[in-house]
Structure formats: C-alpha cells, structure tokens
Amino acid sequence: MLSVWIVLVSCMDFLLFTSAEEGLEFPSFDGRDRVLNVNERNYKKALKKYDMMCLLYHEPLSSDKELQQQFHMRKMVLELAAQVLEDKDIGFGMVDSHKYAKVAKKLGLEEEGSIYVFKDERVIEFDGELSADTLVEFVLDLLEDPVELISNPMEQRAFERMDEDVRLIGYFKCEESEHYKAFQVTAEKFQPYVKFFATFDKGVAKQLTLKMNEIDFYEPFMDEPVTIPGKPYSVEEIVDFVNQHRRPTLRKLRAEDMFETWEDDMDGIHIVAFAEEEDPDGYEFLQILKDIARDNTKNPDLSIMWIDPDEFPLLTTYWEKTFKVDLSRPQIGVVNVTDADSVWLNMLNAEALPSAEELEDWIEDVLSGKVNTEDDDDDYDDDENEDDSSDEDHYSDDD
Ligand SMILES: *[C@@H]1O[C@H](CO)[C@@H](O)[C@H](O)[C@H]1NC(C)=O
C-alpha cells in the first residue's frame, strides 16, 4: 500500500514554476549536492556536526529505469529541503538498506522509505507525504520549543480554536517548576505530532478551569477537555495517558503523518469520511460527523478518519478509482487496509445527507460487522431503498 501512496511530484512543482518576477520565486535546485550518502565511515561525524540530521532510509538503487527515476525524485526532495534549510544547521542524508545494513541497525532505522530525524538524543520518524513542502514544515516544527506558552487571552483563544489537533495544556507555577519540567520532557517525546501548551498565568488558567499543576487533554473536535487524573504527574504517567488517548474518535488525515495514521487501523479497517470543508455539503456532513464523534467519544472501538480531498489533490483521482466513489460529494465508507476493498454508505440523493441517526446506525453496523468489505452480497441498503432503480453498483467489486 505504502508505495502507491508515495507522492513525489512536489519537487517537480518547484522546478516547473520558477517565476519570472521578483518577490515570488520558488527555489529551484542549484545543482550543489548537499545530501550525504551515509556509510560506516561518515555517519558518526555527520550526526555530531549538525543540530539535527534527517536520514532517508531507502532500498538499494535498482537497475529498473522507472525505479531509478523515482529514486532520483525522492533524492531531489531531500536536496531541495537541504538547500532551503541550509542556514539552519540541519544535515540531510540517505542510507542504503542493503549496503549499509550495519549502520542502519546501529541507528535503529527500520522502515524502508521512511525518514528518520536525529535530534539530540531522540529519533523521530517522519512518516508523511514525501514532498519538499511537507518535509520542510515538519523539520521546522521540530526546531520549535516542544512546549508553547500561552500567556494572554488572545493566545488562549487561538489555542481553543485549534480543534483539529490532539493537544495538552498544563498550568504551572513557573519555568523552574519540577512539574513543568516533567511536562516538557513528555512534550519532547511527542513532538511534533501531539501539541503541548503551558501557562504560568493565573487568569488564563482560570479561564481554562485549570488548577495548579493540572493538565488537560484535548481530543480533536470535542467541546470539553479531559483532565488527566492523579496530579502531580510523572513523565511516565503523562506518556501513558497520551498513548492511551491518542487515537481520537474523529481525526483528520494530515500530510505530515498520513502513512502512520493509515497504519494505525482498527483491526484491519478504517472508517473513512471524505468531506470538503469548503463545500456546503461537505461542511454540513462534517458537522454531523463531529456530533457523532462527541456522542461516541467514550467508545474505544470507534475512530473515523476524515479526509478533506482539497488537501490531497494528487490523490483524489487515485481514491476515486480505487474506492469507486465520487469525491465531489461527501462519502463515508469502510476500507480494508490489506486490499483497499471498500463499502460506501449509499447516499442516493445528492441533496439529502444522512441524518446523524442514520449515520450512527450505519456506524454501529460497521462496528458489529454487519456492514463489511467481505460479503459483497450484503443487502444492507436495499431494505431501506426498495425503489432504488439505479443501476450503479454502490459496493465495490472485487478486482
Ligand atoms: C481484509 O482483506 C483481507 C484480504 O482480502 C482479508 O483476509 C481480511 O479478512 C479482510 N479484513 C477485514 C477486517 O474485513
């Protein structure tokens, strides 16, 4: 699955749209090789030299022309990122999984095709879309402080609006506080995937109903946070809580960790909802999904993946073909992650979106296995839509 998803065209965008006028000039590769071919002799020195080192762990170079070109494009993504970030003291390199298996083992590289970022004593895996934009953004996020401070009402409102992210906020006495330090250590372990915020301000804490040394956990799209029980906390306690609550009831697919999210399936399946937030129908559908997520937030078996097709233009036709759905309209379905077989909720009338109740019934049927990708004879929708004369096959065929 992974190889199909790898999208490499962004670096080509850079090459093609070199603008003529001043003030808006995309960088183009200047031809200077900055990406290091990592081997036994140079890896220690390279890791020491830079504040941060990004290593692409890759399969050996193939003799196949097409694969060679793909390899070249991936290298160009790194080259461009290295060039753009040249002043930041960040090194880029590539590790051949066969030739330098020993180095890979020493560095703990496991998944071919992944990028591993070495920062201080930590190794952070980048399992997102391999484009220069996404990679640069990821790396820059890692340069920020792991905990962001909220010190006034304006920042507090901004914090409250970030409803797509898994985030935590704690109230502490000051920077020297032992409890704040434990929070900071924890934040580093989840950076940049889970956002950590803190306040030392009494007023902000009061608005967020935080007591001294208390930490609240915000699940995406929920109105209310959950207070982590048992304060003050040790690092292990916060880590455990985050790990246990990390998979939200409704989560948005993001370019920066899309493969990781996709691999975090629910017993081999995902419930996937496509909805364009900018589109009126998509927006409405999303509101229904959020209501359902809020009603079912205690259900550990339920996690719906929301994909906004607007954010993945290069994947949209692939998804339409693979899942046999029309993504100009909202859709919800079950996808088997082993073979990409899928079943989609029959929304016959383009104008009428399902009600929250209908959608909840359908989700229940998915969770109970009544709706599944395996029995294509399932007549789930037929009993409700006897008059359906459409000849369209609403379930996917076996390929
Ligand atoms: C997904 O598909 C595979 C291969 O067809 C099948 O073996 C597996 O049982 C399916 N999983 C679920 C949860 O339907």
mmCIF file of C-alpha atoms and ligand atoms in Angstrom, residues 266-269 334-341 372-374 398, ligand 1:
data_model
loop_
_atom_site.group_PDB
_atom_site.id
_atom_site.type_symbol
_atom_site.label_atom_id
_atom_site.label_comp_id
_atom_site.label_asym_id
_atom_site.label_seq_id
_atom_site.Cartn_x
_atom_site.Cartn_y
_atom_site.Cartn_z
ATOM 1 C CA MET A 266 -8.873 -0.701 13.620
ATOM 2 C CA ASP A 267 -8.443 -4.467 13.172
ATOM 3 C CA GLY A 268 -7.616 -4.106 9.505
ATOM 4 C CA ILE A 269 -10.152 -1.471 8.558
ATOM 5 C CA VAL A 334 -15.259 1.200 5.305
ATOM 6 C CA VAL A 335 -11.897 0.433 3.763
ATOM 7 C CA ASN A 336 -9.976 -2.799 4.257
ATOM 8 C CA VAL A 337 -6.336 -1.704 4.546
ATOM 9 C CA THR A 338 -4.995 -5.038 3.289
ATOM 10 C CA ASP A 339 -6.535 -4.937 -0.170
ATOM 11 C CA ALA A 340 -8.235 -1.493 -0.285
ATOM 12 C CA ASP A 341 -11.578 -3.225 -0.786
ATOM 13 C CA ASN A 372 -18.166 -5.129 5.980
ATOM 14 C CA THR A 373 -15.960 -5.265 2.936
ATOM 15 C CA GLU A 374 -16.026 -9.028 2.669
ATOM 16 C CA ASP A 398 -13.546 -7.434 -6.300
HETATM 17 C C1 LIG B 1 -9.350 -7.591 4.571
HETATM 18 O O1 LIG B 1 -8.974 -8.246 3.382
HETATM 19 C C2 LIG B 1 -8.175 -9.406 3.553
HETATM 20 C C3 LIG B 1 -7.714 -9.865 2.189
HETATM 21 O O2 LIG B 1 -8.788 -9.943 1.267
HETATM 22 C C4 LIG B 1 -8.960 -10.428 4.346
HETATM 23 O O3 LIG B 1 -8.179 -11.578 4.543
HETATM 24 C C5 LIG B 1 -9.370 -9.813 5.687
HETATM 25 O O4 LIG B 1 -10.193 -10.723 6.401
HETATM 26 C C6 LIG B 1 -10.119 -8.515 5.490
HETATM 27 N N1 LIG B 1 -10.316 -7.895 6.802
HETATM 28 C C7 LIG B 1 -11.492 -7.462 7.254
HETATM 29 C C8 LIG B 1 -11.475 -6.880 8.624
HETATM 30 O O5 LIG B 1 -12.510 -7.475 6.616
#
